[in-house]
Amino acid sequence: MLLKNKTIVVGVTGGIAAYKALELTSKLIKSGADVKVVMTKSATEFVRPLSFQSLSKKPVAVDTFDEPNTWEIRHISLAKSADVFTIVPCTANVIGKIASGIADDMLTTTVMATKAPVLIAPAMNTNMFENPIVQNNIEKLKSYGYEFVMPTEGRLACGDTGQGKLSDINSIFDKIVCLALSKNTDLKNKNIVISAGATIEKIDPVRYITNHSTGKMGFALARAAYQRGANVTLVAGSNRCNKINGVNQIDIESAEEMKTAVMTASKNADIIIMSAAVADFKPNSFSDEKIKKSGADHITLELTRNPDILKELGEKHGGTKTIIGFAMETQNLIENAQKKCAEKKVDFIVANNLRTEGAGFGTDTNVASIVSQDGSTIKLPKMSKLELADIILDKALECSKNCKIL
Ligand code: CTP
């Protein structure tokens, strides 16, 4: 349970996105958090407190003077209990009040009294969001250490299109986890480059060669690293994952493009993880025009070798940066992984067998072994890709302590 023993105070203000705070509350509860909800009066016009009360199994605070227990001052005890205080969604009005030191209801008095990290997820009409007064208030709050998950662009409730839509709940949740867990700081100031997904090698304007990778393992690594405070660059090939707010994602198609992006990003990296399924071969040439069948029964597609990015990384940065590779095998898993580890000069290889139940493409779980440069092998049980990501990052951090500083 990711958020066991953590108290998250969720403030809800009056906007059309208020209902989305229900989804967040439910997600936090499922992660083991103790959730306490505070609503402004106008928020209760959009969603009834009873909905939050049913999910959190706790009374919802709305009115400052409605003290359930006479021996405690509610806004102060709520403020003190928070490990993270989040306001989802947060209106321009409430941002303005906090920035100006106005505390005139339960939510604003509580947020003013808290010493916990405060995470604000604004949602409002584009013109309101772009208003320099709102922007200045946001900048002011940032300068005081308030954290933000910025709204995204999209079609808004008023019919306008632009920035102002509440960021997706998963991104807000990730940021809360990041703030709530002290373990996350262990990767603070670390630059981590991760590759994920499949490369696409074009044959002609219509066809291409690729593989079954969905990018789930690489994205799980990026998410876990970000949650632990790292600066993450994710070089993403073809994938079936959602973008992660806060992670610098560089989208590429071919192995050559992946190589350029990874090599460039690696210059400032401390840890590099190649979890992408890179095509070993690409068509000899790309046909500008669609290849016609022209009555042929057989055709031959000639392929040529792609660069081995991991090998080049090992040759360039081995010993000075922590480099991690993956190996997906269908037989002789450990022997093949040991060979790859030595040949590519990497710190360790995360090896998995495509045929093992719970491992492989598109699954949310993995069954992996960690094969290290020093010859040691750790066989891990089946676990979620996010859990495995944390184990890989623990080991990477350990290795990075032994890297030579240039
Ligand atoms: N890799 C790479 N560049 C390639 C091929 C693979 O950087 N052209 C990386 C992968 O991202 C992975 C590791 O090398 O981290 C091992 O990939 P894998 O496909 O298992 O092995 P290969 O080295 O391609 O060897 P083989 O296909 O012969 O098993």
GROMACS .gro file of N, CA, C and O in nm, residues 225-269:
model
  180
  225ALA      N    1   1.067   0.681  -1.106
  225ALA     CA    2   1.182   0.770  -1.089
  225ALA      C    3   1.135   0.913  -1.061
  225ALA      O    4   1.189   0.982  -0.974
  226TYR      N    5   1.031   0.954  -1.133
  226TYR     CA    6   0.976   1.089  -1.111
  226TYR      C    7   0.918   1.100  -0.970
  226TYR      O    8   0.940   1.199  -0.901
  227GLN      N    9   0.846   0.994  -0.928
  227GLN     CA   10   0.788   0.997  -0.793
  227GLN      C   11   0.896   1.006  -0.686
  227GLN      O   12   0.873   1.057  -0.578
  228ARG      N   13   1.016   0.956  -0.717
  228ARG     CA   14   1.125   0.962  -0.619
  228ARG      C   15   1.211   1.088  -0.637
  228ARG      O   16   1.318   1.099  -0.580
  229GLY      N   17   1.164   1.179  -0.719
  229GLY     CA   18   1.227   1.311  -0.726
  229GLY      C   19   1.328   1.331  -0.837
  229GLY      O   20   1.390   1.438  -0.844
  230ALA      N   21   1.347   1.231  -0.924
  230ALA     CA   22   1.449   1.245  -1.030
  230ALA      C   23   1.402   1.338  -1.141
  230ALA      O   24   1.282   1.360  -1.158
  231ASN      N   25   1.499   1.393  -1.214
  231ASN     CA   26   1.467   1.463  -1.340
  231ASN      C   27   1.468   1.356  -1.447
  231ASN      O   28   1.575   1.298  -1.474
  232VAL      N   29   1.355   1.329  -1.505
  232VAL     CA   30   1.346   1.213  -1.595
  232VAL      C   31   1.327   1.256  -1.740
  232VAL      O   32   1.240   1.337  -1.772
  233THR      N   33   1.411   1.201  -1.828
  233THR     CA   34   1.391   1.216  -1.972
  233THR      C   35   1.351   1.079  -2.024
  233THR      O   36   1.424   0.981  -2.004
  234LEU      N   37   1.236   1.074  -2.087
  234LEU     CA   38   1.185   0.947  -2.138
  234LEU      C   39   1.187   0.952  -2.291
  234LEU      O   40   1.115   1.031  -2.352
  235VAL      N   41   1.273   0.869  -2.350
  235VAL     CA   42   1.279   0.863  -2.496
  235VAL      C   43   1.184   0.752  -2.537
  235VAL      O   44   1.210   0.634  -2.512
  236ALA      N   45   1.072   0.793  -2.596
  236ALA     CA   46   0.964   0.697  -2.618
  236ALA      C   47   0.943   0.664  -2.765
  236ALA      O   48   0.920   0.753  -2.846
  237GLY      N   49   0.951   0.536  -2.795
  237GLY     CA   50   0.913   0.488  -2.926
  237GLY      C   51   0.763   0.463  -2.926
  237GLY      O   52   0.690   0.516  -2.840
  238SER      N   53   0.717   0.379  -3.016
  238SER     CA   54   0.575   0.348  -3.023
  238SER      C   55   0.531   0.284  -2.891
  238SER      O   56   0.600   0.197  -2.837
  239ASN      N   57   0.421   0.330  -2.835
  239ASN     CA   58   0.378   0.279  -2.703
  239ASN      C   59   0.229   0.292  -2.685
  239ASN      O   60   0.164   0.359  -2.765
  240ARG      N   61   0.180   0.229  -2.579
  240ARG     CA   62   0.036   0.241  -2.549
  240ARG      C   63   0.017   0.295  -2.408
  240ARG      O   64  -0.059   0.241  -2.328
  241CYS      N   65   0.096   0.397  -2.373
  241CYS     CA   66   0.090   0.451  -2.237
  241CYS      C   67   0.053   0.599  -2.242
  241CYS      O   68   0.077   0.665  -2.344
  242ASN      N   69  -0.001   0.649  -2.131
  242ASN     CA   70  -0.031   0.792  -2.121
  242ASN      C   71   0.093   0.870  -2.085
  242ASN      O   72   0.178   0.819  -2.010
  243LYS      N   73   0.101   0.991  -2.134
  243LYS     CA   74   0.214   1.078  -2.097
  243LYS      C   75   0.212   1.100  -1.946
  243LYS      O   76   0.104   1.100  -1.885
  244ILE      N   77   0.330   1.118  -1.888
  244ILE     CA   78   0.338   1.139  -1.744
  244ILE      C   79   0.374   1.285  -1.721
  244ILE      O   80   0.480   1.331  -1.765
  245ASN      N   81   0.285   1.356  -1.652
  245ASN     CA   82   0.309   1.497  -1.625
  245ASN      C   83   0.438   1.510  -1.542
  245ASN      O   84   0.455   1.438  -1.445
  246GLY      N   85   0.527   1.597  -1.580
  246GLY     CA   86   0.650   1.616  -1.503
  246GLY      C   87   0.768   1.541  -1.563
  246GLY      O   88   0.882   1.564  -1.525
  247VAL      N   89   0.740   1.447  -1.654
  247VAL     CA   90   0.848   1.372  -1.719
  247VAL      C   91   0.869   1.432  -1.857
  247VAL      O   92   0.774   1.456  -1.931
  248ASN      N   93   0.996   1.457  -1.889
  248ASN     CA   94   1.028   1.514  -2.020
  248ASN      C   95   1.028   1.402  -2.124
  248ASN      O   96   1.122   1.323  -2.129
  249GLN      N   97   0.922   1.394  -2.201
  249GLN     CA   98   0.911   1.285  -2.299
  249GLN      C   99   0.953   1.330  -2.438
  249GLN      O  100   0.905   1.430  -2.489
  250ILE      N  101   1.047   1.253  -2.496
  250ILE     CA  102   1.090   1.282  -2.634
  250ILE      C  103   1.039   1.167  -2.721
  250ILE      O  104   1.080   1.052  -2.699
  251ASP      N  105   0.949   1.197  -2.812
  251ASP     CA  106   0.893   1.092  -2.897
  251ASP      C  107   0.978   1.071  -3.021
  251ASP      O  108   1.015   1.167  -3.088
  252ILE      N  109   1.009   0.945  -3.046
  252ILE     CA  110   1.089   0.912  -3.165
  252ILE      C  111   1.023   0.794  -3.237
  252ILE      O  112   0.933   0.731  -3.182
  253GLU      N  113   1.073   0.764  -3.357
  253GLU     CA  114   1.020   0.646  -3.427
  253GLU      C  115   1.126   0.538  -3.446
  253GLU      O  116   1.114   0.430  -3.395
  254SER      N  117   1.234   0.573  -3.517
  254SER     CA  118   1.330   0.469  -3.555
  254SER      C  119   1.441   0.452  -3.451
  254SER      O  120   1.457   0.535  -3.362
  255ALA      N  121   1.517   0.342  -3.468
  255ALA     CA  122   1.630   0.316  -3.379
  255ALA      C  123   1.735   0.428  -3.391
  255ALA      O  124   1.794   0.470  -3.292
  256GLU      N  125   1.755   0.476  -3.515
  256GLU     CA  126   1.852   0.584  -3.535
  256GLU      C  127   1.809   0.709  -3.457
  256GLU      O  128   1.891   0.774  -3.392
  257GLU      N  129   1.678   0.741  -3.465
  257GLU     CA  130   1.627   0.858  -3.390
  257GLU      C  131   1.640   0.836  -3.240
  257GLU      O  132   1.674   0.927  -3.165
  258MET      N  133   1.615   0.712  -3.198
  258MET     CA  134   1.628   0.682  -3.055
  258MET      C  135   1.773   0.699  -3.011
  258MET      O  136   1.802   0.757  -2.906
  259LYS      N  137   1.863   0.652  -3.095
  259LYS     CA  138   2.006   0.665  -3.061
  259LYS      C  139   2.043   0.812  -3.043
  259LYS      O  140   2.106   0.850  -2.943
  260THR      N  141   2.003   0.897  -3.139
  260THR     CA  142   2.037   1.039  -3.130
  260THR      C  143   1.981   1.100  -3.001
  260THR      O  144   2.052   1.169  -2.927
  261ALA      N  145   1.854   1.071  -2.973
  261ALA     CA  146   1.790   1.130  -2.853
  261ALA      C  147   1.854   1.078  -2.725
  261ALA      O  148   1.882   1.156  -2.632
  262VAL      N  149   1.881   0.948  -2.719
  262VAL     CA  150   1.939   0.889  -2.597
  262VAL      C  151   2.081   0.940  -2.576
  262VAL      O  152   2.119   0.978  -2.465
  263MET      N  153   2.159   0.942  -2.684
  263MET     CA  154   2.299   0.986  -2.671
  263MET      C  155   2.306   1.132  -2.626
  263MET      O  156   2.385   1.167  -2.540
  264THR      N  157   2.218   1.215  -2.681
  264THR     CA  158   2.218   1.358  -2.644
  264THR      C  159   2.178   1.373  -2.497
  264THR      O  160   2.245   1.441  -2.420
  265ALA      N  161   2.069   1.306  -2.461
  265ALA     CA  162   2.019   1.320  -2.322
  265ALA      C  163   2.118   1.259  -2.222
  265ALA      O  164   2.125   1.303  -2.107
  266SER      N  165   2.195   1.160  -2.266
  266SER     CA  166   2.285   1.089  -2.174
  266SER      C  167   2.404   1.172  -2.128
  266SER      O  168   2.467   1.140  -2.027
  267LYS      N  169   2.433   1.279  -2.206
  267LYS     CA  170   2.550   1.361  -2.169
  267LYS      C  171   2.540   1.408  -2.025
  267LYS      O  172   2.639   1.409  -1.952
  268ASN      N  173   2.420   1.449  -1.983
  268ASN     CA  174   2.404   1.500  -1.845
  268ASN      C  175   2.342   1.398  -1.751
  268ASN      O  176   2.300   1.432  -1.642
  269ALA      N  177   2.336   1.272  -1.796
  269ALA     CA  178   2.265   1.173  -1.714
  269ALA      C  179   2.354   1.109  -1.608
  269ALA      O  180   2.476   1.097  -1.626
   0.00000   0.00000   0.00000
